[in-house]
Coordinates of C-alpha atoms in Angstrom, one line a residue:
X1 CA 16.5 -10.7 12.7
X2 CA 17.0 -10.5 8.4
X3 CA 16.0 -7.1 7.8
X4 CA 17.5 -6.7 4.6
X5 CA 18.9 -9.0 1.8
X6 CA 21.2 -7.4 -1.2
X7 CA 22.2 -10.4 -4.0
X8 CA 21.6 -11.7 -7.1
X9 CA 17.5 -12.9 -8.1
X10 CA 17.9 -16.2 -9.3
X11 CA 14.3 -17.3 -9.8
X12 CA 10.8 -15.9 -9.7
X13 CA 7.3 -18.0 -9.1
X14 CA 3.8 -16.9 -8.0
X15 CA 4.8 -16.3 -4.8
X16 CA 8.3 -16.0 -4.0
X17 CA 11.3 -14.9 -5.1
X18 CA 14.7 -16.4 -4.5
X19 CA 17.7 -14.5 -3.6
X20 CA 21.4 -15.8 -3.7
X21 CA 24.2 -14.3 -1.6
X22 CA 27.2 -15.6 -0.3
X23 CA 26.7 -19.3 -1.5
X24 CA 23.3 -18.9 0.4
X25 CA 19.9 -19.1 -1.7
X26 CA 16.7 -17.3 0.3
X27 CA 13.5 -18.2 -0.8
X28 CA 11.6 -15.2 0.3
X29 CA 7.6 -14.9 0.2
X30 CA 6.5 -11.4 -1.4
X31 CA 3.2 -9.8 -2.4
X32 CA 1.8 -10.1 -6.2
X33 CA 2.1 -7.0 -7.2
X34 CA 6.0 -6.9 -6.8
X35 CA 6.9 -10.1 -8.0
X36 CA 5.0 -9.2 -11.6
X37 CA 7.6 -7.0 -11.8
X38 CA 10.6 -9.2 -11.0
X39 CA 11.2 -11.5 -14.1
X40 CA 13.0 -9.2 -15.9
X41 CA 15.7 -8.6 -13.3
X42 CA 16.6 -12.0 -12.7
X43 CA 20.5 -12.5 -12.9
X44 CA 20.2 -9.1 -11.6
X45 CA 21.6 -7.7 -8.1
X46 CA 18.5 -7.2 -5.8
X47 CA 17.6 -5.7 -2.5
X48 CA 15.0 -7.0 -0.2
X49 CA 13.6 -5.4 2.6
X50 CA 12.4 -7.9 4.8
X51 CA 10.9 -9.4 8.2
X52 CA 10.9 -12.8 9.6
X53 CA 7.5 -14.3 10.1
X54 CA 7.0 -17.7 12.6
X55 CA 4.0 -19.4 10.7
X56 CA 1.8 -21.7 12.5
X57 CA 0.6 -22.7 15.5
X58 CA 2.7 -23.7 18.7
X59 CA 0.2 -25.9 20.1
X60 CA -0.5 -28.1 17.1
X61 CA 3.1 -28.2 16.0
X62 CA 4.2 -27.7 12.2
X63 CA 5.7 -24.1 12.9
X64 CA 7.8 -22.9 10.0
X65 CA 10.0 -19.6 9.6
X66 CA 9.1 -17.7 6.4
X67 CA 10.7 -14.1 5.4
X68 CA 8.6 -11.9 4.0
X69 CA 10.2 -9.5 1.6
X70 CA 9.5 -5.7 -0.2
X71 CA 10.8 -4.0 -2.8
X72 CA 11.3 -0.3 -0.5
X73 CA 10.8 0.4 3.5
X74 CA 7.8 1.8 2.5
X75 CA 6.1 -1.3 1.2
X76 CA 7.2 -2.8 3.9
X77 CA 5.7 -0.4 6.4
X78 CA 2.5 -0.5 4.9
X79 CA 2.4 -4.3 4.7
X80 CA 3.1 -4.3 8.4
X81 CA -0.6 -1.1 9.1
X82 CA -2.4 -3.8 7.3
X83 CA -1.4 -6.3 9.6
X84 CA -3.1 -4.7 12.0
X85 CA -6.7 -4.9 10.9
X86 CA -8.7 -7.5 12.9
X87 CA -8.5 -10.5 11.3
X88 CA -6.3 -10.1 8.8
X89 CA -2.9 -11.7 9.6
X90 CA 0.7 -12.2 7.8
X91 CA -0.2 -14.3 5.1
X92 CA -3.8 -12.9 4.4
X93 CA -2.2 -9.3 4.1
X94 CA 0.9 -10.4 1.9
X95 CA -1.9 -11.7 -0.5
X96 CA -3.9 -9.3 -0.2
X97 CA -1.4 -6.8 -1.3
X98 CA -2.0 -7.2 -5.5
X99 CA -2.1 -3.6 -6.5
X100 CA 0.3 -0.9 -5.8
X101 CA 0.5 -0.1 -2.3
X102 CA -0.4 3.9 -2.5
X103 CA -3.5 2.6 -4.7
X104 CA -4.8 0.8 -1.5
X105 CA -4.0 3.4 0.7
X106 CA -5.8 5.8 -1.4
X107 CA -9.1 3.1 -1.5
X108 CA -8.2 3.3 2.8
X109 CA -8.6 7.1 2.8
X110 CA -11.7 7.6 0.6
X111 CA -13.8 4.8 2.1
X112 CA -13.8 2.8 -1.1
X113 CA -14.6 -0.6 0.1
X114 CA -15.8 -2.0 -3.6
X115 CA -12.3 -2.2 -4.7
X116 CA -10.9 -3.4 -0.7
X117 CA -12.8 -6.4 -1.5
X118 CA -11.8 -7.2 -4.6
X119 CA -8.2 -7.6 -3.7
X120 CA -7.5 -11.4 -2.9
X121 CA -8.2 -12.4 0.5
X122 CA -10.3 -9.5 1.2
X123 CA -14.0 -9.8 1.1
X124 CA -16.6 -7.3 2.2
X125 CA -16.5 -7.3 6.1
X126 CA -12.7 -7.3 6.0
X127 CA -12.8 -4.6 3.8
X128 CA -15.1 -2.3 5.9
X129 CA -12.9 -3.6 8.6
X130 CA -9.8 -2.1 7.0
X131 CA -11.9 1.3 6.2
X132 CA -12.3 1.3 10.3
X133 CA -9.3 0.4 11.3
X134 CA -6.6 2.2 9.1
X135 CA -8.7 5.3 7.7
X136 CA -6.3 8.6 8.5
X137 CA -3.3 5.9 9.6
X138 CA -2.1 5.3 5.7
X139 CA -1.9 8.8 4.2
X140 CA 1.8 8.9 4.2
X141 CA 1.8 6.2 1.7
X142 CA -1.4 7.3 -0.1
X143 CA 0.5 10.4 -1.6
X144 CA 3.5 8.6 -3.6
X145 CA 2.6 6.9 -6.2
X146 CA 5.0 5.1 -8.8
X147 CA 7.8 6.2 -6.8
X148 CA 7.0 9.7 -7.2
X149 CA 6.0 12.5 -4.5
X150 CA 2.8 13.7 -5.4
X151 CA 4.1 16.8 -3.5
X152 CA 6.4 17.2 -6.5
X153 CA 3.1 18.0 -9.0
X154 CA 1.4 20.1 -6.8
X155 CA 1.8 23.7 -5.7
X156 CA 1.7 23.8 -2.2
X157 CA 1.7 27.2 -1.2
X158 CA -2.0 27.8 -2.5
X159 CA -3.6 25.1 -0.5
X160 CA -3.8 24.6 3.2
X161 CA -1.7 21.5 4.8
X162 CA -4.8 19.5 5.0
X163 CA -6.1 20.6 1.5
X164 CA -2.7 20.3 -0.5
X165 CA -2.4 16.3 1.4
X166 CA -5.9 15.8 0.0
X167 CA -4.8 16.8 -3.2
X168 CA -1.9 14.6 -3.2
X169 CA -4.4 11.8 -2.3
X170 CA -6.3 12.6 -5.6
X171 CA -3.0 12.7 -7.4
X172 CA -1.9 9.1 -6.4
X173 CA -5.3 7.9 -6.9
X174 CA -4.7 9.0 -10.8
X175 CA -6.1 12.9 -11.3
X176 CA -4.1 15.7 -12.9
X177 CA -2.5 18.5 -10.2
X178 CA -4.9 21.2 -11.6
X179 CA -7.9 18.7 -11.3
X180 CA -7.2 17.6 -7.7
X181 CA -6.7 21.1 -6.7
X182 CA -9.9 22.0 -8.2
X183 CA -11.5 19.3 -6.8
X184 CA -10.2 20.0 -3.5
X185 CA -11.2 23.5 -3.7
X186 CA -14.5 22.8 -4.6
X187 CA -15.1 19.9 -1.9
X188 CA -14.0 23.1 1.1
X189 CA -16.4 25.9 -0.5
X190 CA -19.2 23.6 -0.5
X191 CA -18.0 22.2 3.0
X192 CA -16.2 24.9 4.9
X193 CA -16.0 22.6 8.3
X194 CA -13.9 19.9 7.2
X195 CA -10.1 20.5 7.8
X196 CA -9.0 16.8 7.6
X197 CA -7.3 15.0 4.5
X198 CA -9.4 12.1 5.2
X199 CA -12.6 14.1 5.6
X200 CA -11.7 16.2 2.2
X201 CA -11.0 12.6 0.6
X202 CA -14.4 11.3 1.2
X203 CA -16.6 13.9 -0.2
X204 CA -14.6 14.7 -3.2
X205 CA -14.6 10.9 -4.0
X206 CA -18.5 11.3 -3.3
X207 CA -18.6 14.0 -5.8
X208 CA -16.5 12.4 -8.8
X209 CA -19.2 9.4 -8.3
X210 CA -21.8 11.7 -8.8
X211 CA -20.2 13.1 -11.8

């Protein structure tokens, strides 16, 4: 099993990038939203994290081995929650992936199935699918966002755990600290039952809708 590649990026097209170590050239399949950022590193060393992918199908022959490769574990790990949804395999899901990977998480967590579907590959029922299948599963990656803790901008100690990882989500998804927090706190006084991030999310997305 290729888990990870390090060498030099010796070419870039619409869908792969290709890899050369050790006299060895790997043409490796990526999503979109990496690869735009790839040209300018060519001739440059390069480190894949990857996983190796049988595409086809057995009984009509034509199987090929692809690798699939991400810029961090963490794209990689998210890649392989959306691969989960029902219906959506490998290839669908690499495609799919076309914006930063905490931007979809964050569209996961606050229900926001408008933008799910406009991501290629993904059309409305997949999208609601993905809203029912990986709502309160992405968080994690939800709350970095160019690299960046969100944790990093926001004072913790003034907002319970589940309130200060809402706020985070309201960071990545493109709000100042003090406006998430605000958010946040407004969302709980108005709704003193709901103690979940994902919960928290939803109705402060409602609310900046409504604004």
């Amino acid at each position: 099993m290729i888990c990870r590649i390090t060498g030099v990026l010796t070419d870039v097209s619409p869908a792969t990038a290709v890899v050369e170590t050790h006299g060895i050239a790997y043409e490796v399949f990526m999503p979109a939203v990496s690869l735009r950022s790839l040209p300018p590193r060519i001739g440059e060393e390069l480190t894949l994290h990857t996983i190796q992918h049988i595409d086809g199908n057995p009984a009509y022959g034509g199987m090929s081995f692809r690798l699939l490769g991400f810029l961090s574990p963490d794209d990689r790990a998210f890649f392989e929650e959306l691969t989960r949804v029902k219906g959506l395999g490998a290839r669908k899901a690499l495609r799919a992936i076309d914006q930063p990977p905490a931007r979809i998480a964050v569209a996961i967590e606050a229900g926001d199935e408008k933008f799910l579907a406009s991501l290629p590959e993904i059309g409305k029922r997949t999208a609601a699918q993905i809203v029912t299948d990986l709502r309160g599963e992405v968080t994690r990656f939800a709350i970095i966002a160019d690299g960046v803790a969100a944790t990093e901008a926001i004072p913790a100690r003034k907002l319970t755990d589940a309130q200060n990882v809402a706020a985070q989500i309201l960071v990545a998804w493109g709000d100042r600290p003090a406006d998430a927090e605000a958010l946040v706190r407004r969302v709980v006084s108005e709704n003193a039952e709901l103690d979940e991030p994902d919960a928290i999310v939803r109705v402060a997305y409602r609310m900046k809708q409504r604004a």
